[in-house]
Coordinates of C-alpha atoms and ligand atoms in Angstrom, one line a residue:
M1 CA 187.5 -14.2 148.5
T2 CA 188.4 -13.3 144.9
N3 CA 186.0 -10.6 143.6
A4 CA 183.7 -12.6 141.3
K5 CA 184.0 -9.8 138.7
R6 CA 187.7 -10.9 138.2
I7 CA 186.5 -14.4 137.0
R8 CA 185.0 -15.4 133.6
T9 CA 183.7 -18.9 132.8
I10 CA 185.3 -20.0 129.6
R11 CA 183.4 -23.3 129.6
E12 CA 180.9 -25.0 131.9
G13 CA 181.7 -28.6 132.6
A14 CA 180.6 -31.7 134.4
I15 CA 181.3 -31.4 138.2
K16 CA 183.6 -34.2 139.2
K17 CA 185.7 -35.0 142.2
G18 CA 189.3 -34.4 141.6
P19 CA 192.2 -31.9 142.0
V20 CA 192.0 -28.4 140.7
A21 CA 194.8 -27.1 138.4
L22 CA 195.9 -23.6 137.8
W23 CA 197.2 -23.3 134.2
M24 CA 199.8 -20.5 134.8
S25 CA 201.0 -18.5 131.8
R26 CA 201.0 -14.7 132.1
D27 CA 201.2 -14.2 135.8
Q28 CA 204.2 -16.3 136.8
R29 CA 204.3 -15.7 140.6
V30 CA 203.0 -17.2 143.9
D31 CA 202.2 -14.0 145.9
D32 CA 199.4 -11.7 145.0
N33 CA 198.1 -13.9 142.2
W34 CA 194.3 -13.8 141.9
A35 CA 194.2 -16.8 139.5
L36 CA 196.1 -18.9 142.0
L37 CA 194.1 -17.6 145.0
H38 CA 190.8 -18.4 143.2
A39 CA 192.1 -21.9 142.2
Q40 CA 192.8 -22.5 145.8
E41 CA 189.4 -21.3 146.9
R42 CA 187.8 -23.8 144.5
A43 CA 190.0 -26.6 145.7
I44 CA 189.4 -26.0 149.4
E45 CA 185.6 -25.7 148.8
N46 CA 185.6 -29.1 147.0
R47 CA 188.1 -30.5 149.6
V48 CA 190.6 -31.6 146.8
P49 CA 194.3 -31.1 146.2
L50 CA 195.6 -28.2 144.1
C51 CA 198.5 -28.0 141.5
T52 CA 199.9 -25.5 139.1
V53 CA 200.9 -26.4 135.5
F54 CA 203.0 -24.3 133.1
V55 CA 203.0 -25.2 129.4
L56 CA 206.3 -24.4 127.7
V57 CA 206.2 -23.9 124.0
P58 CA 209.3 -24.1 121.8
R59 CA 208.6 -20.8 120.0
F60 CA 206.7 -17.8 121.3
L61 CA 206.2 -14.6 119.2
G62 CA 209.9 -14.3 118.3
A63 CA 211.2 -14.8 121.8
T64 CA 214.9 -15.5 121.9
S65 CA 217.1 -17.3 124.5
R66 CA 217.3 -13.9 126.3
Q67 CA 213.6 -13.9 127.3
Y68 CA 213.3 -17.6 127.7
Q69 CA 216.2 -17.7 130.2
F70 CA 214.7 -14.9 132.2
M71 CA 211.4 -16.6 132.3
L72 CA 212.7 -20.1 133.1
D73 CA 214.8 -18.8 136.0
G74 CA 211.7 -17.1 137.3
L75 CA 209.7 -20.3 137.1
R76 CA 212.3 -22.2 139.1
E77 CA 211.6 -19.8 142.0
V78 CA 207.8 -20.3 141.5
E79 CA 208.4 -24.1 141.7
S80 CA 210.3 -24.0 145.0
R81 CA 207.9 -21.5 146.6
L82 CA 204.8 -23.5 145.6
S83 CA 206.3 -26.7 147.0
E84 CA 206.4 -25.1 150.5
K85 CA 202.6 -24.6 150.1
N86 CA 201.8 -28.3 149.2
I87 CA 201.1 -27.1 145.7
P88 CA 203.1 -29.1 143.1
F89 CA 204.4 -27.2 140.0
F90 CA 204.4 -29.2 136.7
L91 CA 206.2 -28.1 133.6
E92 CA 204.7 -29.6 130.4
C93 CA 206.4 -29.1 127.0
G94 CA 204.4 -28.7 123.8
P95 CA 201.2 -27.1 122.4
P96 CA 198.7 -26.5 125.2
A97 CA 195.8 -28.1 123.4
A98 CA 197.8 -31.3 123.0
V99 CA 199.6 -31.6 126.4
L100 CA 196.9 -30.3 128.8
P101 CA 194.2 -32.8 127.9
R102 CA 196.7 -35.6 128.6
F103 CA 197.7 -33.9 131.9
I104 CA 194.0 -33.4 132.9
R105 CA 193.2 -37.1 132.2
K106 CA 196.4 -38.4 134.0
W107 CA 195.6 -36.6 137.2
G108 CA 191.8 -36.6 137.1
I109 CA 191.7 -32.8 137.2
S110 CA 188.1 -31.6 137.9
A111 CA 188.5 -27.9 137.1
L112 CA 191.0 -25.7 135.3
V113 CA 191.7 -22.1 136.3
K114 CA 193.8 -20.0 133.9
D115 CA 195.1 -16.4 134.0
F116 CA 194.0 -13.7 131.5
D117 CA 196.0 -12.5 128.5
P118 CA 194.5 -10.4 125.7
L119 CA 197.0 -11.5 123.1
R120 CA 195.5 -13.4 120.1
I121 CA 197.8 -16.5 120.7
K122 CA 196.3 -17.0 124.1
A123 CA 192.7 -16.9 122.8
E124 CA 193.8 -19.5 120.2
W125 CA 195.3 -21.7 122.9
T126 CA 192.2 -21.5 125.1
N127 CA 189.7 -22.1 122.3
A128 CA 191.6 -25.1 121.0
L129 CA 191.8 -26.5 124.6
A130 CA 188.1 -26.0 125.3
Q131 CA 187.3 -28.3 122.4
E132 CA 189.4 -31.1 123.8
V133 CA 188.2 -31.3 127.4
D134 CA 184.9 -31.6 129.2
I135 CA 185.8 -30.1 132.6
P136 CA 185.0 -26.5 133.5
I137 CA 187.6 -23.8 132.6
Y138 CA 187.6 -20.5 134.5
E139 CA 189.7 -17.4 133.6
V140 CA 190.9 -14.8 136.1
D141 CA 192.4 -11.5 135.3
A142 CA 195.4 -11.6 137.6
H143 CA 197.3 -9.0 135.6
N144 CA 195.2 -5.8 135.8
V145 CA 194.0 -4.0 138.9
I146 CA 190.6 -3.6 137.2
P147 CA 189.6 -6.7 135.3
C148 CA 189.9 -5.9 131.6
W149 CA 186.3 -6.8 130.8
V150 CA 185.1 -4.7 133.8
A151 CA 187.2 -1.5 133.1
S152 CA 185.4 -1.1 129.8
R153 CA 183.1 -3.0 127.4
K154 CA 184.7 -1.5 124.3
Q155 CA 188.0 -0.2 122.8
E156 CA 188.8 3.1 124.5
F157 CA 189.7 6.1 122.3
S158 CA 192.4 7.4 124.6
A159 CA 193.6 7.7 128.2
R160 CA 191.3 10.7 128.6
T161 CA 188.2 8.5 128.0
F162 CA 189.6 5.5 130.0
R163 CA 190.9 7.3 133.1
P164 CA 187.5 8.2 134.7
K165 CA 186.4 4.6 134.3
I166 CA 189.5 3.4 136.1
Q167 CA 189.2 6.0 138.8
R168 CA 185.6 5.1 139.5
L169 CA 186.4 1.4 139.9
L170 CA 189.7 1.7 141.9
P171 CA 188.0 1.8 145.4
E172 CA 186.4 -1.6 144.6
F173 CA 189.4 -3.4 143.0
L174 CA 192.6 -1.8 144.5
D175 CA 192.2 -4.0 147.6
E176 CA 194.6 -5.9 149.7
F177 CA 195.4 -9.5 148.7
P178 CA 194.5 -12.5 151.0
K179 CA 197.4 -14.7 151.8
L180 CA 197.8 -18.0 149.8
K181 CA 197.3 -20.8 152.3
K182 CA 199.5 -23.9 152.8
H183 CA 197.2 -26.2 150.9
P184 CA 195.3 -28.5 153.4
L185 CA 195.2 -31.5 151.1
R186 CA 198.5 -33.0 149.9
W187 CA 199.0 -34.0 146.2
P188 CA 198.3 -37.8 145.9
S189 CA 201.8 -38.7 144.8
R190 CA 205.3 -37.3 144.6
P191 CA 205.4 -34.8 141.6
P192 CA 208.2 -35.6 139.1
T193 CA 211.3 -33.5 139.4
I194 CA 211.6 -31.1 136.5
D195 CA 214.7 -31.5 134.2
W196 CA 215.2 -27.7 133.6
E197 CA 218.2 -28.4 131.3
K198 CA 216.1 -30.7 129.1
C199 CA 213.4 -27.9 128.9
T200 CA 216.0 -25.5 127.6
R201 CA 217.1 -28.0 124.9
F202 CA 213.4 -28.3 123.9
L203 CA 213.3 -24.7 122.9
D204 CA 213.6 -23.5 119.3
A205 CA 214.7 -20.0 120.1
E206 CA 217.4 -17.9 118.4
H207 CA 220.4 -16.9 120.6
V208 CA 220.5 -13.4 121.9
P209 CA 223.0 -12.8 124.8
E210 CA 221.2 -12.8 128.2
V211 CA 221.2 -9.6 130.3
T212 CA 223.0 -9.5 133.7
W213 CA 221.9 -6.1 135.1
I214 CA 218.5 -7.5 136.2
K215 CA 217.8 -10.8 138.0
P216 CA 214.4 -12.6 137.3
G217 CA 211.9 -13.7 139.9
E218 CA 209.5 -12.6 142.6
R219 CA 212.2 -11.7 145.2
A220 CA 214.2 -9.6 142.8
A221 CA 211.1 -7.9 141.6
R222 CA 210.1 -6.9 145.2
R223 CA 213.6 -5.6 145.9
R224 CA 213.5 -3.5 142.8
L225 CA 210.1 -2.1 143.7
F226 CA 211.2 -1.0 147.2
D227 CA 214.5 0.3 145.9
F228 CA 212.5 2.5 143.4
I229 CA 210.1 3.7 146.1
E230 CA 213.0 4.7 148.4
Q231 CA 215.4 6.1 145.9
R232 CA 213.7 7.3 142.7
L233 CA 209.9 7.7 143.1
L234 CA 210.2 11.3 144.3
H235 CA 212.0 12.4 141.1
Y236 CA 209.9 10.2 138.8
P237 CA 207.7 13.0 137.3
V238 CA 210.7 15.0 136.3
R239 CA 213.2 12.2 135.4
R240 CA 210.9 9.6 133.8
N241 CA 211.2 11.3 130.4
D242 CA 215.0 11.9 130.7
P243 CA 216.9 9.0 129.1
S244 CA 220.2 10.4 130.4
T245 CA 219.1 9.7 134.0
D246 CA 218.0 6.4 135.7
G247 CA 214.5 7.8 136.4
Q248 CA 212.2 4.9 135.5
S249 CA 211.3 2.0 137.9
G250 CA 212.8 -0.8 135.8
L251 CA 209.8 -3.0 136.6
S252 CA 208.5 -3.8 133.1
P253 CA 210.4 -7.1 132.7
Y254 CA 208.8 -8.2 136.0
L255 CA 205.4 -7.0 135.1
H256 CA 205.6 -8.6 131.7
F257 CA 206.4 -12.1 133.1
G258 CA 204.0 -11.5 136.0
H259 CA 206.9 -11.8 138.6
I260 CA 205.1 -9.0 140.5
S261 CA 201.5 -7.9 140.6
A262 CA 200.7 -4.4 139.3
Q263 CA 198.1 -4.3 142.1
R264 CA 200.9 -4.9 144.7
I265 CA 203.0 -2.1 143.2
A266 CA 200.0 0.2 143.3
L267 CA 199.3 -0.7 146.9
E268 CA 202.9 0.0 147.9
I269 CA 203.1 3.2 145.9
A270 CA 199.9 4.5 147.4
K271 CA 201.5 4.1 150.9
A272 CA 204.8 5.7 149.9
D273 CA 205.6 9.0 151.5
A274 CA 207.0 10.4 148.3
G275 CA 204.4 13.2 147.9
K276 CA 201.1 13.1 145.9
Q277 CA 202.4 14.2 142.6
P278 CA 205.1 11.5 142.1
R279 CA 202.6 8.8 143.3
E280 CA 199.9 10.0 140.9
A281 CA 202.4 10.3 138.0
F282 CA 203.5 6.8 138.5
L283 CA 200.1 5.3 139.0
E284 CA 198.9 7.0 135.8
E285 CA 201.5 5.0 133.8
L286 CA 201.2 1.8 135.9
I287 CA 197.4 1.6 135.8
V288 CA 195.8 3.9 133.2
R289 CA 198.5 3.5 130.5
R290 CA 199.2 -0.2 131.0
E291 CA 195.6 -1.3 131.4
L292 CA 194.7 0.8 128.3
A293 CA 197.2 -1.3 126.4
D294 CA 195.3 -4.5 127.5
N295 CA 192.0 -2.8 126.5
Y296 CA 193.5 -2.1 123.0
C297 CA 194.7 -5.7 122.5
F298 CA 191.5 -7.2 124.0
Y299 CA 189.0 -5.3 121.9
N300 CA 191.0 -4.7 118.7
A301 CA 191.7 -7.9 116.8
H302 CA 194.2 -5.9 114.6
Y303 CA 196.3 -4.6 117.5
D304 CA 199.6 -5.4 115.6
T305 CA 198.7 -4.2 112.1
F306 CA 197.9 -1.0 110.2
Q307 CA 194.3 -2.2 110.2
G308 CA 194.0 -1.5 114.0
F309 CA 194.8 2.2 113.6
P310 CA 192.0 4.8 114.0
E311 CA 190.3 5.9 110.7
W312 CA 191.8 9.4 110.9
A313 CA 195.3 7.9 111.1
K314 CA 194.8 5.4 108.3
K315 CA 193.5 8.2 106.1
T316 CA 196.4 10.6 106.8
L317 CA 199.0 7.9 106.5
D318 CA 197.4 6.8 103.2
A319 CA 197.5 10.4 101.9
H320 CA 201.2 10.6 102.5
R321 CA 202.3 7.1 101.2
N322 CA 204.1 8.6 98.2
D323 CA 205.9 11.4 100.2
R324 CA 209.7 11.2 99.7
R325 CA 211.3 9.7 102.8
P326 CA 214.4 11.7 103.8
Y327 CA 216.2 8.4 104.4
I328 CA 215.4 4.8 103.7
Y329 CA 216.9 2.0 105.8
A330 CA 216.5 -1.7 105.5
K331 CA 215.7 -3.7 108.7
E332 CA 219.3 -5.0 108.9
Q333 CA 220.7 -1.4 108.9
L334 CA 218.2 -0.4 111.6
E335 CA 218.9 -3.5 113.6
S336 CA 222.7 -2.8 113.6
G337 CA 222.1 0.8 114.5
H338 CA 223.8 2.1 111.4
T339 CA 221.8 5.2 110.5
H340 CA 222.8 8.9 110.1
D341 CA 221.2 9.7 113.5
P342 CA 223.5 9.0 116.5
L343 CA 220.6 9.4 119.0
W344 CA 218.5 6.8 117.3
N345 CA 221.5 4.5 117.0
A346 CA 222.2 4.8 120.7
A347 CA 218.5 3.9 121.5
Q348 CA 218.8 0.8 119.2
L349 CA 222.1 -0.1 120.8
E350 CA 220.7 0.3 124.4
M351 CA 217.9 -2.1 123.4
V352 CA 220.2 -4.7 121.9
K353 CA 222.8 -4.6 124.7
R354 CA 220.6 -4.0 127.8
G355 CA 217.3 -5.6 126.7
K356 CA 215.4 -2.4 127.9
M357 CA 215.3 0.8 125.9
H358 CA 214.4 3.9 127.9
G359 CA 210.7 4.6 127.6
Y360 CA 211.1 8.1 126.2
M361 CA 213.4 6.8 123.5
R362 CA 211.0 4.1 122.5
M363 CA 208.6 6.7 121.1
Y364 CA 211.4 8.5 119.1
W365 CA 212.8 5.1 118.0
A366 CA 209.5 3.9 116.6
K367 CA 208.6 7.2 115.0
K368 CA 211.9 7.4 113.1
I369 CA 211.3 3.9 111.7
L370 CA 208.1 5.3 110.2
E371 CA 210.1 8.2 108.7
W372 CA 212.9 6.0 107.3
T373 CA 211.0 3.0 105.8
P374 CA 208.9 2.8 102.6
S375 CA 205.5 2.3 104.3
P376 CA 203.7 2.4 107.7
E377 CA 203.1 -1.4 107.4
Q378 CA 206.8 -2.1 107.0
A379 CA 207.6 0.3 109.8
Q380 CA 205.2 -1.4 112.2
E381 CA 206.4 -4.8 111.2
I382 CA 210.1 -3.9 111.7
A383 CA 209.4 -2.1 115.0
I384 CA 207.5 -5.1 116.5
A385 CA 210.1 -7.6 115.2
L386 CA 213.1 -5.6 116.7
N387 CA 211.1 -4.7 119.9
D388 CA 210.1 -8.4 120.5
R389 CA 213.6 -9.8 119.7
Y390 CA 215.6 -7.6 122.1
E391 CA 213.3 -6.2 124.8
I392 CA 213.0 -8.4 127.9
D393 CA 209.5 -6.9 128.3
G394 CA 208.6 -7.5 124.6
R395 CA 205.7 -9.6 123.2
D396 CA 203.5 -7.6 125.5
P397 CA 200.2 -5.6 125.0
N398 CA 202.2 -2.5 126.1
G399 CA 204.5 -3.0 123.1
Y400 CA 201.8 -3.5 120.5
A401 CA 199.9 -0.5 121.9
G402 CA 203.1 1.6 122.2
I403 CA 204.1 0.9 118.6
A404 CA 200.6 1.5 117.4
W405 CA 200.6 4.9 119.3
S406 CA 203.9 5.9 117.8
I407 CA 203.2 4.9 114.2
G408 CA 199.4 4.8 113.9
G409 CA 198.2 7.5 116.4
V410 CA 196.4 4.9 118.6
H411 CA 195.2 6.6 121.8
D412 CA 196.7 9.9 120.4
R413 CA 195.1 12.8 118.6
A414 CA 195.8 14.4 115.2
W415 CA 198.6 17.0 115.0
A416 CA 199.8 19.6 112.4
E417 CA 200.1 17.8 109.1
R418 CA 203.6 17.2 107.7
P419 CA 205.3 15.0 105.1
V420 CA 205.3 11.2 105.6
F421 CA 203.6 11.5 109.1
G422 CA 200.5 13.3 107.9
K423 CA 198.8 14.2 111.2
I424 CA 200.6 11.6 113.3
R425 CA 202.5 13.2 116.1
Y426 CA 206.1 14.0 115.0
M427 CA 209.2 13.8 117.2
S428 CA 212.5 15.4 116.2
Y429 CA 216.2 15.2 117.1
E430 CA 216.0 19.0 118.0
G431 CA 213.0 18.3 120.1
C432 CA 214.9 15.7 122.1
R433 CA 217.8 18.1 122.4
S434 CA 215.5 20.6 124.1
K435 CA 214.4 18.0 126.6
F436 CA 217.5 16.2 127.7
N437 CA 221.3 16.0 127.3
I438 CA 221.7 13.8 124.2
E439 CA 225.5 13.5 124.5
E440 CA 225.1 12.2 128.0
Y441 CA 222.6 9.6 126.9
I442 CA 224.8 8.5 124.0
A443 CA 227.8 8.3 126.3
H444 CA 225.8 6.3 128.8
V445 CA 224.8 3.7 126.2
Q446 CA 228.4 3.5 124.8
A447 CA 229.5 2.6 128.3
L448 CA 227.0 -0.3 128.7
Ligands
FAD1 P1 208.1 3.1 134.3 O1 208.2 4.5 133.7 O2 208.8 2.9 135.6 O3 206.6 2.7 134.3 C1 206.1 1.7 135.2 C2 205.2 0.8 134.5 O4 204.1 1.5 133.9 C3 205.8 0.1 133.3 O5 206.5 -1.1 133.6 C4 204.6 -0.2 132.4 O6 203.9 -1.4 132.9 C5 203.7 1.0 132.7 N1 204.0 2.0 131.6 C6 204.8 3.0 131.6 N2 204.8 3.7 130.4 C7 203.8 3.0 129.7 C8 203.3 3.2 128.4 N3 203.7 4.2 127.5 N4 202.4 2.3 127.9 C9 202.0 1.3 128.7 N5 202.4 1.1 130.0 C10 203.3 1.9 130.4 N6 206.3 -1.7 127.5 C11 206.4 -3.0 127.7 O7 206.2 -3.5 128.8 N7 206.9 -3.9 126.7 C12 207.2 -3.4 125.5 O8 207.5 -4.2 124.6 C13 207.0 -2.0 125.2 N8 207.3 -1.5 124.0 C14 207.1 -0.2 123.7 C15 207.3 0.3 122.4 C16 207.1 1.7 122.1 C17 207.3 2.1 120.7 C18 206.6 2.5 123.1 C19 206.3 4.0 122.8 C20 206.3 2.1 124.4 C21 206.6 0.7 124.7 N9 206.4 0.2 126.0 C22 206.5 -1.2 126.3 C23 205.8 1.0 127.1 C24 206.8 1.7 128.0 O9 207.8 2.3 127.2 C25 207.5 0.7 128.9 O10 206.5 -0.1 129.6 C26 208.4 1.3 130.0 O11 209.4 2.1 129.3 C27 209.0 0.2 130.8 O12 210.0 0.7 131.7 P2 209.7 0.9 133.3 O13 208.9 -0.3 133.8 O14 211.0 1.2 133.9 O15 208.7 2.2 133.2
FO1_2 N1 203.7 -18.3 128.1 C1 203.4 -19.6 128.2 O1 202.4 -20.0 128.7 N2 204.3 -20.6 127.7 C2 205.5 -20.2 127.2 O2 206.3 -21.1 126.8 C3 205.8 -18.8 127.1 C4 207.0 -18.3 126.5 C5 207.3 -17.0 126.5 C6 208.5 -16.5 126.0 C7 208.8 -15.1 126.1 C8 207.8 -14.2 126.5 O3 208.1 -12.9 126.6 C9 206.6 -14.7 127.0 C10 206.3 -16.0 127.0 N3 205.1 -16.5 127.5 C11 204.8 -17.9 127.6 C12 203.9 -15.6 127.6 C13 204.0 -14.6 128.7 O4 204.0 -15.2 129.9 C14 202.9 -13.6 128.6 O5 201.7 -14.2 128.8 C15 202.7 -12.8 127.3 O6 203.9 -12.7 126.6 C16 202.3 -11.3 127.7 O7 201.0 -11.1 127.4

């Protein structure tokens, strides 16, 4: 059974007879999906059929054809895997609060289960929908190992304050998943076949070339996980911060679209015989850092603006508003990677061409945008816009928290005061040179 602490009741409702529907959004997978498992528990308990519905919106937080293509290809795999389980997959196009009430009426849905997402847009969708329907709506955190509302009841100051809370709760929540059953009750009629081409035409997304180095979907995600465990986990602590080597897992696009469960990754990493230190270093990022980002977006309504920064950071950035910036670049110059700094240009180019900038470079990249734009607000706006336009893993709590960490000291402490940054942690070209081979990284990006 799904641990009841993973479930929140969004709205009570009249108990009727009728199928249960999972409204899939963040966690787009069949295996290891607590929202789907809980929806099935409800459907079996009430002896009714079960379906999954995904609502496709034409525009989503600046997503381009690059991200939509990755997502839609992953959803096709979800559809075919669900059909083997007697669980039809429906794809509805339009605003959720408009299309879902129609869907619920048409099929006589008696209860709706949805996955959890701390982004503002999802709370808007859910609140608008809850006004339009009279059935119960339940929300399950299928993304975090520790449900966001259980890990902490407030915004955490840093990983230091958050880590002990996570560690205390892991024994209860880092448990094995039950298997999804072949659903014992068939859907009452043949579900319509999805016209995937028509869905692509429905989108209103700008074109950005798709990436070919990574394949979407659950199967590809698992392959990448086991490849990482066998080949690269051992060197992770040393290589994860070296952009000139392939030391990261490459799992973020799959985690972002929910093609793989972080809990599944943690269970497999915990079993790996790669030594304690590499395992702990990876789980620190995968669980503490990643779930801290959800905590930030869930409890801080201003997670994507200057307003969300800690008081000390707002104060110090205000005090240095009029400092002379050594360079000033417009968004277009930054986007085309035409600055005086070849290292920064390479990071920008890596993101544009590959759709995934190396994690270490993302910090340097964002901090230089603060240094080379007229204000912290413009810096944050440009960083979010470029990040979400090109990164396959963009539009994610990790991104908003990562950019707020880099520019606004969120989850960080004050450092020695300096021009423009004030007490926000500074990163320099020379600092990078002392950590890794810059020329090698630049050459690697040129060769992409
Ligand atoms: P690995 O090093 O293999 O880490 C494995 C997983 O741990 C990651 O997939 C991620 O889920 C988690 N993780 C690792 N580092 C962090 C971190 N610093 N914060 C939160 N979780 C982390 N991540 C995104 O998913 N989407 C974004 O748009 C994004 N934008 C960022 C912008 C900036 C300015 C910064 C500083 C960080 C950003 N990050 C973002 C966080 C991090 O850089 C990426 O998650 C990581 O590089 C993804 O590559 P990986 O999966 O190969 O990482
Ligand atoms: N979620 C949806 O429910 N419907 C969509 O049409 C949709 C589009 C989309 C495009 C790009 C992208 O990166 C994410 C998208 N998501 C969509 C949301 C996504 O599944 C995640 O829930 C959030 O982006 C991460 O919190």
